[in-house]
Short mmCIF file of C-alpha atoms and ligand atoms in Angstrom, two decimals:
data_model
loop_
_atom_site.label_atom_id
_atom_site.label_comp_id
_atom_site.label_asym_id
_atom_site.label_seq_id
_atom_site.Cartn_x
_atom_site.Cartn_y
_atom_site.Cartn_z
CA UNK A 96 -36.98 2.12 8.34
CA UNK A 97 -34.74 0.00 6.08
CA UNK A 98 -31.12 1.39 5.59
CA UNK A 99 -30.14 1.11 2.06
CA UNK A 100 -27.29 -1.73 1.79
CA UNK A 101 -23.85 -0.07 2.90
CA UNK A 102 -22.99 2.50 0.29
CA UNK A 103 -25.23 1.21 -2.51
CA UNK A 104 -27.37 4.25 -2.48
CA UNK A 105 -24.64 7.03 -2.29
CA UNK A 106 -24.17 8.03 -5.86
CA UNK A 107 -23.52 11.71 -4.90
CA UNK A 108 -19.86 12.26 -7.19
CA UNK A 109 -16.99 13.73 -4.71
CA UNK A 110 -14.88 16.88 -5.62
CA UNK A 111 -11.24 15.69 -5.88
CA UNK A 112 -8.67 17.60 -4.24
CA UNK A 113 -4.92 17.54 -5.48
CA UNK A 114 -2.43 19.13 -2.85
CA UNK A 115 1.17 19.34 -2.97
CA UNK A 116 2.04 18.67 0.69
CA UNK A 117 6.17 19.47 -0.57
CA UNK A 118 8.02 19.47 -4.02
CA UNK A 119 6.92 16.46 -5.22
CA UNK A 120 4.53 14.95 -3.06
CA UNK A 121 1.19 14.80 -3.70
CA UNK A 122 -2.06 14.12 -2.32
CA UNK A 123 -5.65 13.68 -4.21
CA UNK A 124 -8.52 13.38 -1.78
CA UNK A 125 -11.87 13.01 -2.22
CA UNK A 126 -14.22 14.24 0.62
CA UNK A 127 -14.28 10.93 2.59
CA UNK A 128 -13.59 8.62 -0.75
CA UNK A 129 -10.16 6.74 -0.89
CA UNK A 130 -6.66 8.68 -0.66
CA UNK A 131 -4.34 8.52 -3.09
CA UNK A 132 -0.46 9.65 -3.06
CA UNK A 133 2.63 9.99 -5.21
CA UNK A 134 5.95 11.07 -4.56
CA UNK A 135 8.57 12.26 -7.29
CA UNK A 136 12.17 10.43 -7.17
CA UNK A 137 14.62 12.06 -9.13
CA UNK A 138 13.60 10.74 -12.75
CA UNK A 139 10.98 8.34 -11.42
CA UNK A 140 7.42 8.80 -9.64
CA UNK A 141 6.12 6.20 -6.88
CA UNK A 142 2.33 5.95 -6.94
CA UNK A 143 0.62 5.28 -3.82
CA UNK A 144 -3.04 3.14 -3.94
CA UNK A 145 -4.37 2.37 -7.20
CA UNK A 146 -8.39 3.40 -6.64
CA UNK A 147 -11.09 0.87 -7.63
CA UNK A 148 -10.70 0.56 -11.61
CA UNK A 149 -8.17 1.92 -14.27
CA UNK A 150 -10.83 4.07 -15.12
CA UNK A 151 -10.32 6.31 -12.01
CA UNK A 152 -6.81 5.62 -12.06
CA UNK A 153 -6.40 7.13 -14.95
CA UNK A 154 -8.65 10.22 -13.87
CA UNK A 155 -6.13 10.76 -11.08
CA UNK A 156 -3.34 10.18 -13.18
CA UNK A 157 -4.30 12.51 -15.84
CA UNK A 158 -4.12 15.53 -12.66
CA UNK A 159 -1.28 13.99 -11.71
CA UNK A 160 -0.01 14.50 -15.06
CA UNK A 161 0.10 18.36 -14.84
CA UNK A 162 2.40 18.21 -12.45
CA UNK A 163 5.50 15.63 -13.30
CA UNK A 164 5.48 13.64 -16.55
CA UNK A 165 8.33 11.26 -14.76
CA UNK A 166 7.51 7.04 -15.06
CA UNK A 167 5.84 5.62 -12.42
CA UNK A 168 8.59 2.85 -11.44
CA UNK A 169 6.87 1.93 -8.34
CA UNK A 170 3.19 1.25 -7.49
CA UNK A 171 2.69 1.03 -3.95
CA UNK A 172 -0.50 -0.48 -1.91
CA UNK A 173 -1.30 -0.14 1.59
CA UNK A 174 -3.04 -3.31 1.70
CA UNK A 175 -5.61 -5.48 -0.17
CA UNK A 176 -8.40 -4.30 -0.14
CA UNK A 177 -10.40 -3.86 -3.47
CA UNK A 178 -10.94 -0.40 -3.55
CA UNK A 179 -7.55 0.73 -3.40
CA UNK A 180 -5.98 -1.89 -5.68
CA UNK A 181 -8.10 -3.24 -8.74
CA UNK A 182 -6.81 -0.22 -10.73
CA UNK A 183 -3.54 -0.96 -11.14
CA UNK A 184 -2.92 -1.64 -14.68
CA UNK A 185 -3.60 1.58 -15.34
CA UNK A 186 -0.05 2.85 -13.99
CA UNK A 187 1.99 0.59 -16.02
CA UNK A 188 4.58 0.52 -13.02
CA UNK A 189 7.84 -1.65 -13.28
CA UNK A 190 7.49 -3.05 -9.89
CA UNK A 191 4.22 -2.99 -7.27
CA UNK A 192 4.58 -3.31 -3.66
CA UNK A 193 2.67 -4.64 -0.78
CA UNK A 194 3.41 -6.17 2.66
CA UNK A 195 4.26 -10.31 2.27
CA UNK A 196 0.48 -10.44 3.76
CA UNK A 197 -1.10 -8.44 1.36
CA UNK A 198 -0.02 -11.02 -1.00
CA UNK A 199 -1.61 -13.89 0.80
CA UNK A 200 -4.56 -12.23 1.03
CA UNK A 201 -5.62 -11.73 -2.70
CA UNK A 202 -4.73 -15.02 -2.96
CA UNK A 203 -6.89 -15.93 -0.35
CA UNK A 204 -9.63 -13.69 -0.49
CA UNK A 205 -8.87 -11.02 -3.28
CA UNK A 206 -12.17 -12.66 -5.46
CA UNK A 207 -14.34 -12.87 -2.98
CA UNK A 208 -13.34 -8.91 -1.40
CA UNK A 209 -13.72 -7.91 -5.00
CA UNK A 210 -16.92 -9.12 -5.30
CA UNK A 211 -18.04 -7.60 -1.78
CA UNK A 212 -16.95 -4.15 -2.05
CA UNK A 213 -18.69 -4.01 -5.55
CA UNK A 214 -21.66 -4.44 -4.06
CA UNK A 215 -20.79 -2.22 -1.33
CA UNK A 216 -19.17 0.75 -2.87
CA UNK A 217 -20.72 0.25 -6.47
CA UNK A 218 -20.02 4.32 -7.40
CA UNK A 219 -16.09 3.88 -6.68
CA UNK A 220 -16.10 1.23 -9.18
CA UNK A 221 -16.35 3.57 -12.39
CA UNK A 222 -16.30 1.22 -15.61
CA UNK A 223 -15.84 -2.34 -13.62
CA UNK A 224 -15.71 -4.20 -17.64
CA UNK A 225 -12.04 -2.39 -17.27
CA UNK A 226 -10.33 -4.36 -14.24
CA UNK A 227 -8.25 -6.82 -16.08
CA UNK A 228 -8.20 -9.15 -12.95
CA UNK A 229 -7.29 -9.59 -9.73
CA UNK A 230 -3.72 -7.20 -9.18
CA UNK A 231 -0.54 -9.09 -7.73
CA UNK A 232 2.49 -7.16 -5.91
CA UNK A 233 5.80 -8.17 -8.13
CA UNK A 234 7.92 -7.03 -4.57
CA UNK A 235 6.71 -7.39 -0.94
CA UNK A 236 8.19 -7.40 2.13
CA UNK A 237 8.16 -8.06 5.67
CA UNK A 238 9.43 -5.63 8.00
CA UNK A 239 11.17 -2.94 5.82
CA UNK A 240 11.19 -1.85 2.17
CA UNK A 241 13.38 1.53 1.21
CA UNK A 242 13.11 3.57 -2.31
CA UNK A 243 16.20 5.63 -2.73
CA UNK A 244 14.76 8.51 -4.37
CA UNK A 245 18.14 10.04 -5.65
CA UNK A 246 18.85 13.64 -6.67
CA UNK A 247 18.99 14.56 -2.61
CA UNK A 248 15.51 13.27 -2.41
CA UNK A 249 16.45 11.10 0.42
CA UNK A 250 14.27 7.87 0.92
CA UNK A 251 10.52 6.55 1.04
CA UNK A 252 10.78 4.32 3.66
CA UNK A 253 7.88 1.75 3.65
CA UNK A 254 7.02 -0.16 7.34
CA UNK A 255 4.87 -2.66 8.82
CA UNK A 256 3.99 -1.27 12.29
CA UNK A 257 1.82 -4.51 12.69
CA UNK A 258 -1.59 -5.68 12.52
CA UNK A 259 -4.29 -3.19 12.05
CA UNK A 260 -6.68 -2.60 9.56
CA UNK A 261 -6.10 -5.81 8.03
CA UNK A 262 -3.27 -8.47 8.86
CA UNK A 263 -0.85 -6.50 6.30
CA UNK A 264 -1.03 -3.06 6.04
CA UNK A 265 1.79 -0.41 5.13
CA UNK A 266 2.64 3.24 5.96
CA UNK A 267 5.01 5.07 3.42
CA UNK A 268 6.96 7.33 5.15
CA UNK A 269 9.03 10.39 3.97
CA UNK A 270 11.74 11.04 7.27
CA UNK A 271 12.97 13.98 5.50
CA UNK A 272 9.96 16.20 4.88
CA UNK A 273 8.12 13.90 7.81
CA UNK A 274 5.04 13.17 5.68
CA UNK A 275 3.34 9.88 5.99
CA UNK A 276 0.87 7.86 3.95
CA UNK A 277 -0.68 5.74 6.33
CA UNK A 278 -3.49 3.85 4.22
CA UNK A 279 -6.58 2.68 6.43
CA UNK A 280 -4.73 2.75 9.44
CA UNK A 281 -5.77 6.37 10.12
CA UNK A 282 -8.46 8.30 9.07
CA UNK A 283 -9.19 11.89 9.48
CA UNK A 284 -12.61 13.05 9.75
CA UNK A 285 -13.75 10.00 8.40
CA UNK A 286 -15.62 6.72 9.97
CA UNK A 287 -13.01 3.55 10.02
CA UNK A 288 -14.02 0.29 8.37
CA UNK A 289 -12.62 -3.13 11.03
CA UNK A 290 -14.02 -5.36 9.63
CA UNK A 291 -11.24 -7.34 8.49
CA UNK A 292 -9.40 -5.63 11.54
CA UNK A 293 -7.48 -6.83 14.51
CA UNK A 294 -8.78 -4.41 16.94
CA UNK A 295 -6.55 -5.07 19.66
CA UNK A 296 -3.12 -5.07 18.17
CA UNK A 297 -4.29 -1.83 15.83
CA UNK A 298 -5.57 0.06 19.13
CA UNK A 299 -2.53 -0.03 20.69
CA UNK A 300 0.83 -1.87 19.56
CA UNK A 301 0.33 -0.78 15.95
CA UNK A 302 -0.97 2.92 16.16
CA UNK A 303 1.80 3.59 18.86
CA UNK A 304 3.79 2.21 16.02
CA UNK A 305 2.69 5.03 13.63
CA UNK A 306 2.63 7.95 15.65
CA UNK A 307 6.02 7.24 16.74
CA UNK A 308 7.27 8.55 13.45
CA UNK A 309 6.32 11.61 14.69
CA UNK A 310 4.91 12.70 11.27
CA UNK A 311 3.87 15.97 10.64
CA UNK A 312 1.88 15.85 7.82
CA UNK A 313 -0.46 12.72 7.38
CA UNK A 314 -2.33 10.84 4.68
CA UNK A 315 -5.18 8.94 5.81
CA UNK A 316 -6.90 6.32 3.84
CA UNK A 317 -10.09 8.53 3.68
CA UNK A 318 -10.84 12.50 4.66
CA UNK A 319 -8.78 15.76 5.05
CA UNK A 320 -4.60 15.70 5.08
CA UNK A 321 -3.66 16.11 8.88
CA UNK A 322 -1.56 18.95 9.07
CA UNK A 323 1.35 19.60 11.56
CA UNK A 324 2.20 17.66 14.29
CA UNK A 325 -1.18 18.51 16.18
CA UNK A 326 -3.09 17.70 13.68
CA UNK A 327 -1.77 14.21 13.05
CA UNK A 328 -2.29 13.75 16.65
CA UNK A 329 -5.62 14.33 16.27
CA UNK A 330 -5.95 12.15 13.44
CA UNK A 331 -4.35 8.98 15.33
CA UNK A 332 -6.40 10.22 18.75
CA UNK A 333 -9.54 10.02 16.76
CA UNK A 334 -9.07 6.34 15.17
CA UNK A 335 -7.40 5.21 18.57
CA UNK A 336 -10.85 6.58 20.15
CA UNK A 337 -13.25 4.78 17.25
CA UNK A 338 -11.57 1.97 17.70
CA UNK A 339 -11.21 1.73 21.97
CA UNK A 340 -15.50 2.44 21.88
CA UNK A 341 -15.42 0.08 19.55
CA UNK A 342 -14.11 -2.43 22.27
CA UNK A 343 -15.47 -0.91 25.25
CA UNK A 344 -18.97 -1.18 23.97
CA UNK A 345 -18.60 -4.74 21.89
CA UNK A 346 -16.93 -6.01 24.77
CA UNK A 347 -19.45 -5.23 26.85
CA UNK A 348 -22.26 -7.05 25.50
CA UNK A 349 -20.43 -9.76 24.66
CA UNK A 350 -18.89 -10.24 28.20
CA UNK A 351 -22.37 -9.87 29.96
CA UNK A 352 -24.09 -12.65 28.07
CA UNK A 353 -25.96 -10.08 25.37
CA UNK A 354 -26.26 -10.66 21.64
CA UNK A 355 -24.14 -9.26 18.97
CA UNK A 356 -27.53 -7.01 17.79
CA UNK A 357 -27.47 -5.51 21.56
CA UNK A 358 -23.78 -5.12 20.69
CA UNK A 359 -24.37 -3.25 17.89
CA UNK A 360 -27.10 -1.02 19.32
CA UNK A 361 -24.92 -0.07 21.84
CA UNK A 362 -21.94 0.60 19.92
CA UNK A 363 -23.94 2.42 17.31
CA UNK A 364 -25.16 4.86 20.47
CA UNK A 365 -21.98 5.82 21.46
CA UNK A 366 -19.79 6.65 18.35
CA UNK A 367 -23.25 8.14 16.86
CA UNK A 368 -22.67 11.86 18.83
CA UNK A 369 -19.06 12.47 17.48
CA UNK A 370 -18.74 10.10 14.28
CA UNK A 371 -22.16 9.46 12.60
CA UNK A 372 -22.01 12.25 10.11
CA UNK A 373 -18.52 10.87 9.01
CA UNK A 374 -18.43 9.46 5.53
CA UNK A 375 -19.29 5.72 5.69
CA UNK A 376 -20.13 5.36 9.10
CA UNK A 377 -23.38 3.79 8.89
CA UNK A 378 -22.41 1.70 5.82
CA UNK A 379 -19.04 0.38 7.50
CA UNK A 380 -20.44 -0.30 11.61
CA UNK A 381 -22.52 -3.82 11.09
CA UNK A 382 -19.64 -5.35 9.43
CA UNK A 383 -17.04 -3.62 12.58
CA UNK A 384 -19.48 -4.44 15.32
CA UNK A 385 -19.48 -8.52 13.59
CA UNK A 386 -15.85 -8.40 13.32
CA UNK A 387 -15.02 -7.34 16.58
CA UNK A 388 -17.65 -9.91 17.84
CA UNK A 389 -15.92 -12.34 16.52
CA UNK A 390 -12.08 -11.40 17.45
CA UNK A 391 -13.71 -11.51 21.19
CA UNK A 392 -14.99 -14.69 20.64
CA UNK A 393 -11.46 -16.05 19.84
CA UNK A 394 -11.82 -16.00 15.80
CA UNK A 395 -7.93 -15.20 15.27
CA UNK A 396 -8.37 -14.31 11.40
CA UNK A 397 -10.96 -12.12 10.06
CA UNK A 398 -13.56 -14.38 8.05
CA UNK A 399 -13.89 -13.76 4.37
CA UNK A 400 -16.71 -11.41 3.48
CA UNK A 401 -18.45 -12.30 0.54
CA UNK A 402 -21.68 -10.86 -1.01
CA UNK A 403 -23.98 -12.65 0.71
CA UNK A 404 -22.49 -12.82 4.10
CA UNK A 405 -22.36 -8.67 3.59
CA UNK A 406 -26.34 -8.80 2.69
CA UNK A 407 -27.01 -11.64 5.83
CA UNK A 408 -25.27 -8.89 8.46
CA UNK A 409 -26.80 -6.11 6.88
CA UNK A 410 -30.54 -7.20 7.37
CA UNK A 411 -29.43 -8.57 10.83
CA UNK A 412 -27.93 -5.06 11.99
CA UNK A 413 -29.11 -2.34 9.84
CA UNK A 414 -32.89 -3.28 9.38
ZN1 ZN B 501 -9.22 -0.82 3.53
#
């Protein structure tokens, strides 16, 4: 049986959620589509991913909207993928921020991702005529950025806790209340896309990075808030687990002389049990499984998925 290509047949609309996770912080997710945040400063807001299109920005916004009529000064994205940053221009923020990497990427890549993940994820994209372009951070950083939030707010720390998801993700990070937005770098109850991963460094190094916030609640880059301090345990256990399969089973076949198909057979048997009802699982694992395949082969930087190297991996893997 032929798989439809990655998401291209899910069409299915997901209920929105908006949750206040403290005064002022909010949360809008979607049932497995991408997270979204914002966070009230004292006569300011700071937005948190952008969504595909200005279209559904401006859905989100408009629920926002019920809550705090405050400017959005800030516009922060966890990284560069399309999905969470072609909308944008529908925030009118003063100043956007991204990791120093994110930057390089959408000048490296941002086109061709765009392009990609359109084909991919065409639902997400609602009204694609009204992305003016390609979105560019006005602020990044390397290590550290900090948002003094005034009026006893405290701060919004945002850190790089190292290569993950891709080579320049974020977490936002509220020490007072202990809430994080952690983009793509952990997902709750949802499958994780690698394929512009570093599975190594994010396994390890970077997730023992994240929990050691010691956040208590959590915002994934897809699925259900993690609540408490269990809970965003079991949110970090679960993508530390995807992710070490992941390697155990890649690295298998690729260390005893097999093919990257065999790889992805295998791989696809063992996460199947606890992860194959998760949203995006099927769509996301031949592009993981080529990834990885390639990080083991020594292929330091992720290569640049375009629409026809998505549509080449698909009929090799999925069909
Ligand atoms: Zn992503």
């Amino acid at each position: 049986m032929v798989k439809p290509f990655a998401s291209s047949a899910d069409r299915g609309e997901k209920r929105q959620s908006l949750e206040v996770l403290a005064e002022g912080v909010y949360a809008l997710t979607a049932e497995g589509d991408p997270n979204v945040g914002a966070i009230e400063g004292e006569d300011f807001l700071v937005c948190f991913e952008a969504l595909a299109t200005p279209v559904a920005a401006r859905e989100w916004l408009a629920r926002l909207r019920e809550h705090t009529d405050k400017p959005i000064r800030y516009l922060v994205l966890s990284h560069y993928h399309a999905v969470r940053v072609l909308g944008a221009s529908a925030f009118g923020a003063d100043v956007i921020v991204t990791h120093d990497k994110t930057r390089e990427l959408i000048a490296e890549r941002g086109a061709e991702d765009w392009a990609s993940e359109y084909a991919r994820m065409p639902r997400l994209f609602k009204e694609p005529g009204s992305i003016p372009g390609l979105t560019w951070p006005t602020a990044t950083f390397s290590d550290r950025f900090t948002i003094a939030l005034g009026g006893g707010r405290g701060d919004l720390v945002l850190a790089y806790c190292g290569r993950g998801h891709t080579e320049g993700d974020l977490v936002a990070w509220l020490p007072e209340r202990r809430i994080m937005f952690a983009g793509d770098l952990v997902e709750s109850q949802a499958a994780l896309y690698t394929g512009d991963a570093f599975h190594r460094d994010w396994s390890t190094t970077t997730l023992d990075r994240v929990a050691a916030f010691g956040a208590e609640t959590l915002v994934g880059g897809r699925g259900a808030v993690a609540r408490g301090a269990r809970g965003v345990e079991a949110a970090i256990a679960q993508t530390r687990d995807f992710l070490a399969v992941m390697l155990r089973e890649v690295g298998r076949a690729h260390e005893g002389g097999g093919t990257l198909k065999e790889a992805f057979a295998n791989t696809h048997r063992a996460l199947e049990p606890r992860y194959g009802a998760w949203p995006i699982f099927e769509h996301c694992l031949p592009f993981n499984v080529s990834r990885l395949w390639d990080e083991l082969d020594g292929v330091e930087r992720p290569v640049i998925w375009t629409a026809e190297r998505d549509r080449a991996v698909w009929e090799q893997l999925q069909s």
